[in-house]
PDB file of C-alpha atoms and ligand atoms in Angstrom:
ATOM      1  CA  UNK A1430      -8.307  21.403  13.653  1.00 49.00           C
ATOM      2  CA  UNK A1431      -5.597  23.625  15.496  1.00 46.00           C
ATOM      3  CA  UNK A1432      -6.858  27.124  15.894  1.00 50.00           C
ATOM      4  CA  UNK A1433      -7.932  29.736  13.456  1.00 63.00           C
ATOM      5  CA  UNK A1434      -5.995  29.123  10.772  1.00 88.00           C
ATOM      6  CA  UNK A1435      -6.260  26.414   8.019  1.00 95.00           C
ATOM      7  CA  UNK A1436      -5.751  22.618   8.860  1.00 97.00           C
ATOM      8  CA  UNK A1437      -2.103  21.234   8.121  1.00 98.00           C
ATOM      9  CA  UNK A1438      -1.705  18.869   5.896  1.00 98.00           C
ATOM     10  CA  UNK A1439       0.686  16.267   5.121  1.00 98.00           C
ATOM     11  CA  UNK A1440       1.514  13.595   2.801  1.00 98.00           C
ATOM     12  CA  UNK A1441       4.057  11.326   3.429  1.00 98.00           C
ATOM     13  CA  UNK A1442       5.949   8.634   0.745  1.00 98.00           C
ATOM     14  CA  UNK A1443       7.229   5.458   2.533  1.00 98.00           C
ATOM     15  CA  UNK A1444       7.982   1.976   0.446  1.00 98.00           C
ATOM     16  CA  UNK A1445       5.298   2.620  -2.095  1.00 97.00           C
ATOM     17  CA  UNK A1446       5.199   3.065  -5.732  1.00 98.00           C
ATOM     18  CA  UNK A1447       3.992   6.607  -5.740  1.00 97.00           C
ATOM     19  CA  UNK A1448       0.481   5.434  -7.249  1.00 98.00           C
ATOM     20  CA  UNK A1449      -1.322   6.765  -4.150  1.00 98.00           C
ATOM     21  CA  UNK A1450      -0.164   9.857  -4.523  1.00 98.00           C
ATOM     22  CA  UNK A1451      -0.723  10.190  -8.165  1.00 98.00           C
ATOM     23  CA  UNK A1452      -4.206   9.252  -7.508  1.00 97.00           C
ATOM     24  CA  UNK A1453      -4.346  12.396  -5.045  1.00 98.00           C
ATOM     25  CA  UNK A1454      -2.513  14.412  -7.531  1.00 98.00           C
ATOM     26  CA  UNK A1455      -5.768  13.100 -10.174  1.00 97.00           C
ATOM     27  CA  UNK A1456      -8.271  14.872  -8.068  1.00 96.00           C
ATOM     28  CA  UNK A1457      -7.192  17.719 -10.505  1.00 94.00           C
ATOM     29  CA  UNK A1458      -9.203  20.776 -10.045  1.00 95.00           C
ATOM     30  CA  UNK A1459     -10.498  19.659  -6.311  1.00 95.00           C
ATOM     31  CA  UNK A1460      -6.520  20.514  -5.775  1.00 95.00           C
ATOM     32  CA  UNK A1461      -6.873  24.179  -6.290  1.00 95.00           C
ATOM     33  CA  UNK A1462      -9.775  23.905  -3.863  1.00 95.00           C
ATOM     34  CA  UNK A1463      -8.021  22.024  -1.203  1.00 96.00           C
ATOM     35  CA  UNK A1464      -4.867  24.432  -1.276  1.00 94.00           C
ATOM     36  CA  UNK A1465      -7.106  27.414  -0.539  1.00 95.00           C
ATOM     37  CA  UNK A1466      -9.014  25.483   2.547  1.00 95.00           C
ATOM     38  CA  UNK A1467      -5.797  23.934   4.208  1.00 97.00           C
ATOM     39  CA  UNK A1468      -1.808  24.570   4.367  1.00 97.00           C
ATOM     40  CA  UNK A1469      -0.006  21.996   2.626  1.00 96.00           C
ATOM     41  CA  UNK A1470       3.487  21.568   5.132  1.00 97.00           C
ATOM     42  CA  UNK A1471       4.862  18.571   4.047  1.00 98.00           C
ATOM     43  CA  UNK A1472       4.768  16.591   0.822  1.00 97.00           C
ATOM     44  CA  UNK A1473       6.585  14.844  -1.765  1.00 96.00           C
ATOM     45  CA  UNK A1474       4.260  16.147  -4.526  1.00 95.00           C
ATOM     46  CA  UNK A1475       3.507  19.522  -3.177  1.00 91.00           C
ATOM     47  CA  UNK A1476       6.528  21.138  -1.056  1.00 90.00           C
ATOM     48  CA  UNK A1477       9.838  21.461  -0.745  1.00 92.00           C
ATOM     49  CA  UNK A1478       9.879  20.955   2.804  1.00 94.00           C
ATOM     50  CA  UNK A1479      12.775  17.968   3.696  1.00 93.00           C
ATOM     51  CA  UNK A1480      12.053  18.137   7.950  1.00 97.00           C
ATOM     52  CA  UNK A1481       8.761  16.802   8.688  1.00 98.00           C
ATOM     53  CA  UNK A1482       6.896  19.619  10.837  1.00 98.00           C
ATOM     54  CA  UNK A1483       5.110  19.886  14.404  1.00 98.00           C
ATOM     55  CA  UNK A1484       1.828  20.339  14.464  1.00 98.00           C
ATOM     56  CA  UNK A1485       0.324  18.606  11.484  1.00 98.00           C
ATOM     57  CA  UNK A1486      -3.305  18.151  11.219  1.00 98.00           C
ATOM     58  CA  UNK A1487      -3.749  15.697   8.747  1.00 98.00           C
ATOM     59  CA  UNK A1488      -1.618  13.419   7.587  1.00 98.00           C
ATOM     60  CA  UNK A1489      -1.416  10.558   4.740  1.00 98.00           C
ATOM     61  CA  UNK A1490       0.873   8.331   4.963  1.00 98.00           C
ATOM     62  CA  UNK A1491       1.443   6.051   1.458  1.00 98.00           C
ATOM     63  CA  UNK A1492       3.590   3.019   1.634  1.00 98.00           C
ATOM     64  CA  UNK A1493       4.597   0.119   3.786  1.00 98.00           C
ATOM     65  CA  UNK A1494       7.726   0.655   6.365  1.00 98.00           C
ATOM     66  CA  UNK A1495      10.794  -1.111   4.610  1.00 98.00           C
ATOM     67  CA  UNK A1496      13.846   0.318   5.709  1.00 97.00           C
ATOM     68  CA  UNK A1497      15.402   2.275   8.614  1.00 96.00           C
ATOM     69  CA  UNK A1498      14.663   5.795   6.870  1.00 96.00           C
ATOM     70  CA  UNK A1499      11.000   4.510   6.994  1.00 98.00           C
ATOM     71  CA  UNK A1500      10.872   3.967  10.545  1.00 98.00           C
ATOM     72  CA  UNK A1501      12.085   7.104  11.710  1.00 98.00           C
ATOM     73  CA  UNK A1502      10.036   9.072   9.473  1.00 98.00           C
ATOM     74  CA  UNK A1503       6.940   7.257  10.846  1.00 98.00           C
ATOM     75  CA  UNK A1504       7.387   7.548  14.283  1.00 98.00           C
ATOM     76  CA  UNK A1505       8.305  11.175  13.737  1.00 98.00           C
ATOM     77  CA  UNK A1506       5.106  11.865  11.786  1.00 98.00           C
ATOM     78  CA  UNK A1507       2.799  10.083  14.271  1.00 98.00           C
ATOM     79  CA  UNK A1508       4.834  12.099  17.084  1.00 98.00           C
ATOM     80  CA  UNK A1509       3.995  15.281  15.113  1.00 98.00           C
ATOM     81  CA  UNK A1510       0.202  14.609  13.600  1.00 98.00           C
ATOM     82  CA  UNK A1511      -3.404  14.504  15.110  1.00 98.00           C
ATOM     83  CA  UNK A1512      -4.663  12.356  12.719  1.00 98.00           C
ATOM     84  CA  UNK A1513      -2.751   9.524  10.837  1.00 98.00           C
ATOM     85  CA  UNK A1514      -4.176   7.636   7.308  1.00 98.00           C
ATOM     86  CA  UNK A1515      -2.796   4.610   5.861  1.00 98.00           C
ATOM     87  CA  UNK A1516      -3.111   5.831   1.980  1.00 98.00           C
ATOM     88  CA  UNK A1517      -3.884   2.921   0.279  1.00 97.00           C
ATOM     89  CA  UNK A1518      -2.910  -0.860   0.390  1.00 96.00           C
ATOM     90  CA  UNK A1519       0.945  -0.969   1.142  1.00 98.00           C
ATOM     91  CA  UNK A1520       0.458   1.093   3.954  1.00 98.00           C
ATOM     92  CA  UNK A1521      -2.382  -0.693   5.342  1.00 97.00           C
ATOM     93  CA  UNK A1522      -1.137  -4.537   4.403  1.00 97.00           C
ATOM     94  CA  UNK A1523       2.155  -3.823   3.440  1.00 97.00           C
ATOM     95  CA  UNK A1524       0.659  -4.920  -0.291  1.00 96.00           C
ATOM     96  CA  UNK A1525       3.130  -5.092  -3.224  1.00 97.00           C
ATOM     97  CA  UNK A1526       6.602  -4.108  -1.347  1.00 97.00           C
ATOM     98  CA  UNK A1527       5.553  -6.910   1.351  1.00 97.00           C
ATOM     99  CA  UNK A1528       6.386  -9.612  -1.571  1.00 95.00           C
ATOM    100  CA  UNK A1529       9.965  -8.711   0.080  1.00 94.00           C
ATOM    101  CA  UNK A1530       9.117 -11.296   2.580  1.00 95.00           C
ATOM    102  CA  UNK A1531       8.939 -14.025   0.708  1.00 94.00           C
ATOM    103  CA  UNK A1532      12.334 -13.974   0.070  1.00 92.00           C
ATOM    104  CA  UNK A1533      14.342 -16.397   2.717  1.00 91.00           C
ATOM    105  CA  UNK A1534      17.443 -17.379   3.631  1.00 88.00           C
ATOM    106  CA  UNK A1535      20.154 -18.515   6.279  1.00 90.00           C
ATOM    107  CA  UNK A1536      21.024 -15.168   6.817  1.00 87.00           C
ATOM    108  CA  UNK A1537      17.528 -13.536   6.857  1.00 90.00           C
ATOM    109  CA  UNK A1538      14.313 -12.268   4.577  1.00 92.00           C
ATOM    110  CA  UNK A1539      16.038  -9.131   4.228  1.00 93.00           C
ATOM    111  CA  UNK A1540      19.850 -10.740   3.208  1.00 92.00           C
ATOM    112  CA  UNK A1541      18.318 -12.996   0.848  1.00 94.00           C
ATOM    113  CA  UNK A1542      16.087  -9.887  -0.973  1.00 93.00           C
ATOM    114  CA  UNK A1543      19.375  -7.979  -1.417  1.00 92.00           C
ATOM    115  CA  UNK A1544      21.411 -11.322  -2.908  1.00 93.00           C
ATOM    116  CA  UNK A1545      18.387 -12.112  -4.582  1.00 93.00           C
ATOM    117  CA  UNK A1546      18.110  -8.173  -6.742  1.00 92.00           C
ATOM    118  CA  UNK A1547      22.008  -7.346  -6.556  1.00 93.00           C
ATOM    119  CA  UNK A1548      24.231 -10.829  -6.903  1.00 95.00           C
ATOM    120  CA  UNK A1549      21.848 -13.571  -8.242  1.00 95.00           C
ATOM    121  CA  UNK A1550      20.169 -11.692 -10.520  1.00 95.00           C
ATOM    122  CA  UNK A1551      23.079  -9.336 -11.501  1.00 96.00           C
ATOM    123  CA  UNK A1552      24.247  -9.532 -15.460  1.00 95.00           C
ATOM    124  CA  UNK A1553      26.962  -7.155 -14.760  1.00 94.00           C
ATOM    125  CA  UNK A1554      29.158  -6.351 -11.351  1.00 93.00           C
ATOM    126  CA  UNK A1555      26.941  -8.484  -8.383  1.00 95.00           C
ATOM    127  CA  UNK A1556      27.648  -6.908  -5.522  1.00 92.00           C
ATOM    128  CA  UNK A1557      25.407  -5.928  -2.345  1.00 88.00           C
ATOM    129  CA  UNK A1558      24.625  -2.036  -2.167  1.00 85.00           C
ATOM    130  CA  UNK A1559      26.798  -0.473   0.772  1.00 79.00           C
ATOM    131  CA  UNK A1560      27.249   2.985   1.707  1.00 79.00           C
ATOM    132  CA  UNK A1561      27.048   3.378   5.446  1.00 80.00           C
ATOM    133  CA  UNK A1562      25.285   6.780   5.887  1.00 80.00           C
ATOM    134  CA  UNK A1563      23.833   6.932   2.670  1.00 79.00           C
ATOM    135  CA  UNK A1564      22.148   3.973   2.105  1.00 86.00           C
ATOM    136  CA  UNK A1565      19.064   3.215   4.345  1.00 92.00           C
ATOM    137  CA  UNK A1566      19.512  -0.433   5.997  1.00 92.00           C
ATOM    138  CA  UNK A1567      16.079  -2.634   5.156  1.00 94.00           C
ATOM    139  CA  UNK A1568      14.125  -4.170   8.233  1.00 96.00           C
ATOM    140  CA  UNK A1569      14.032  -7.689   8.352  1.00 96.00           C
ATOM    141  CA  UNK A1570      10.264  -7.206   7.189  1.00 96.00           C
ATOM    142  CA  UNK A1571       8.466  -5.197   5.238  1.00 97.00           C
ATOM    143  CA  UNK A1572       5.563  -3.734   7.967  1.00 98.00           C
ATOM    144  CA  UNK A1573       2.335  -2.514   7.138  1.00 98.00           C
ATOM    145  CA  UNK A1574       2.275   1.467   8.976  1.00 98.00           C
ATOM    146  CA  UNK A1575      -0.273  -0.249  11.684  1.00 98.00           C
ATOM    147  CA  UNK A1576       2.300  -2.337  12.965  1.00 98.00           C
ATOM    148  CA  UNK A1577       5.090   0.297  13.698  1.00 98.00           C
ATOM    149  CA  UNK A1578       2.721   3.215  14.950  1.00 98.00           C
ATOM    150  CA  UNK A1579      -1.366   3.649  16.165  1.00 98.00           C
ATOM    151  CA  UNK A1580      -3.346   4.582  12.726  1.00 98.00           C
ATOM    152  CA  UNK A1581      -6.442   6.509  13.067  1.00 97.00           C
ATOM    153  CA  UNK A1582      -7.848   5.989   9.330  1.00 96.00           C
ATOM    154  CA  UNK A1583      -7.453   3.498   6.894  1.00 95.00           C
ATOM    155  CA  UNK A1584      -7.966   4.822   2.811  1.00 95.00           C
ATOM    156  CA  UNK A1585      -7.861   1.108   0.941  1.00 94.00           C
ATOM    157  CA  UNK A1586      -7.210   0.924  -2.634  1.00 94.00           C
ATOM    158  CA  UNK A1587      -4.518   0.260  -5.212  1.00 95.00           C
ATOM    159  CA  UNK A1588      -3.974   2.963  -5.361  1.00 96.00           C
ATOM    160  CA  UNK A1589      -7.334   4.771  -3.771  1.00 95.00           C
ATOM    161  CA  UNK A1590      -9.452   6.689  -6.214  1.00 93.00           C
ATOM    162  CA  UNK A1591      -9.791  10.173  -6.053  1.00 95.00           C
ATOM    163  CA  UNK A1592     -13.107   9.651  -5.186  1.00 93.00           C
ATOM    164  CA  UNK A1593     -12.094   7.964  -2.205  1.00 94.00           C
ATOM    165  CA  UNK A1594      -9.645   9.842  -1.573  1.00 96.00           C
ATOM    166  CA  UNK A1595     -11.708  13.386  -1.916  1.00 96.00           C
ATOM    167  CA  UNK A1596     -14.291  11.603   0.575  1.00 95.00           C
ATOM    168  CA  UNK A1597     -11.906  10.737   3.546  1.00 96.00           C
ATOM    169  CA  UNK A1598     -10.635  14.287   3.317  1.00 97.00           C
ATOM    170  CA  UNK A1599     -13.587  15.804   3.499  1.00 95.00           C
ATOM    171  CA  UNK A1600     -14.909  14.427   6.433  1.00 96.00           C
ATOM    172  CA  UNK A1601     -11.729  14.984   8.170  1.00 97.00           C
ATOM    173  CA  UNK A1602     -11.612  18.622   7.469  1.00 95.00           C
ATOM    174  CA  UNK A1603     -15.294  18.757   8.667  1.00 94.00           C
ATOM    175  CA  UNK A1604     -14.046  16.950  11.506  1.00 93.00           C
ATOM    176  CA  UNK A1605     -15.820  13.881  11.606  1.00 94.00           C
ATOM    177  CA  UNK A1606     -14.985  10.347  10.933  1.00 93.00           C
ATOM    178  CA  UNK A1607     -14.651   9.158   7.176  1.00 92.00           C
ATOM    179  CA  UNK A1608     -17.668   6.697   6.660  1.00 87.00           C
ATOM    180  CA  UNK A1609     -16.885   5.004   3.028  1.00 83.00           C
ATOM    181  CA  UNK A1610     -19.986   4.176   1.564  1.00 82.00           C
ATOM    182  CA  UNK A1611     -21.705   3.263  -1.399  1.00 80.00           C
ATOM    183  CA  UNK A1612     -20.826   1.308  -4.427  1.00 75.00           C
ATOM    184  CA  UNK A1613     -18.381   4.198  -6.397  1.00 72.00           C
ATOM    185  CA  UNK A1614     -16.258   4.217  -2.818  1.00 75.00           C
ATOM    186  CA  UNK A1615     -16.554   0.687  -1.894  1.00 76.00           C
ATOM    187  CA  UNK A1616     -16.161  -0.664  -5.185  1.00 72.00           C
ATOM    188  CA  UNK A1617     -12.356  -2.389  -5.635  1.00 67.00           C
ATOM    189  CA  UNK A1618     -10.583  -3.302  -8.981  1.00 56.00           C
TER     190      UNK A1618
HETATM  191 FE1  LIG B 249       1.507   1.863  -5.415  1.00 90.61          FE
HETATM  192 FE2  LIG B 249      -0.726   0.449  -4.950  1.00 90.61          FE
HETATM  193 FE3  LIG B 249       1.133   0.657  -3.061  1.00 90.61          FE
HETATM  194 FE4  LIG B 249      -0.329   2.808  -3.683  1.00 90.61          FE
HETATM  195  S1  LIG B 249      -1.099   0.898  -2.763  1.00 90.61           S
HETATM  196  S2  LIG B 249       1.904   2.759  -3.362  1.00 90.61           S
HETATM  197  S3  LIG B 249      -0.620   2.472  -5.915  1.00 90.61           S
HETATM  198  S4  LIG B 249       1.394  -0.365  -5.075  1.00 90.61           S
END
């Protein structure tokens, strides 16, 4: 980890649900732990922090890469982090926001999604969601994090448990390599 002082940490929220990081937020009393063994720099649950930082130790990264805001936040977080985890099953198969891809049409998956949600389906004004600037534009896919940057550990689950979650942590901040065994880290469901 970088020098003297405590790891940095990070957690990131891409196209996910939030459930990964609600199952980080249920390791509960571990937290209190955790905050006094690393710095927290960058979170959606735990800082205020809106510019992801240099120099991050540690980062977890929950949700699959949807949209243009996505991208650039992953690339910058992989430019700015030693070690990169795909937290939990969108970010490591792109998982429930990946059903986005079924969606087809003349004009594209991502075309047909937004015709689909805001014009087909639409009980009162259909109309596509514009506002240049403001709104992020969707990929044509939804991508799992492994196809827009290198990931250095995967944390699987729907979301992970804390369990799992407490293990792959702990190894990293002891600086070795997250081995998940056992039936209570294995286990899915
Ligand atoms: Fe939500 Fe499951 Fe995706 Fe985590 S892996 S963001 S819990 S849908």
């Amino acid at each position: 980890m970088s020098g003297p002082s405590r790891p940095r940490l990070a957690t990131v929220w891409l196209a996910g649900c939030s459930g990964c990081h609600m199952s980080f937020l249920d390791l509960d009393e571990e937290l209190i732990a955790l905050a006094a063994r690393v710095e927290i720099v960058f979170s959606p649950v735990a800082s205020d922090v809106k510019e992801f930082p240099e120099g991050v130790d540690v980062c977890l990264v929950e949700g699959a890469v949807a949209n243009s805001d996505n991208l650039a936040l992953a690339l910058q977080l992989r430019a700015r982090s030693r070690v990169v985890v795909a937290f939990g099953d969108c970010a490591i198969s792109a998982n429930v926001p990946g059903l986005r891809n079924l969606c087809l049409g003349p004009a594209g998956s991502a075309a047909a999604a937004l015709e689909r949600g805001y014009v087909e389906l639409a009980d009162l004004q259909p109309q596509h969601p514009r506002e240049p600037g403001v709104l992020p534009e969707l990929l044509e896919r939804v991508l799992p994090l492994h196809e827009v940057i290198p990931v250095d550990v995967w944390l699987p689950g729907c979301p992970p448990s804390p369990a799992r979650i407490s293990a792959v942590l702990e190894a990293l901040l002891r600086g070795e390599r997250p081995r998940l065994e056992g039936p209570d880290l294995l286990r899915f469901g």
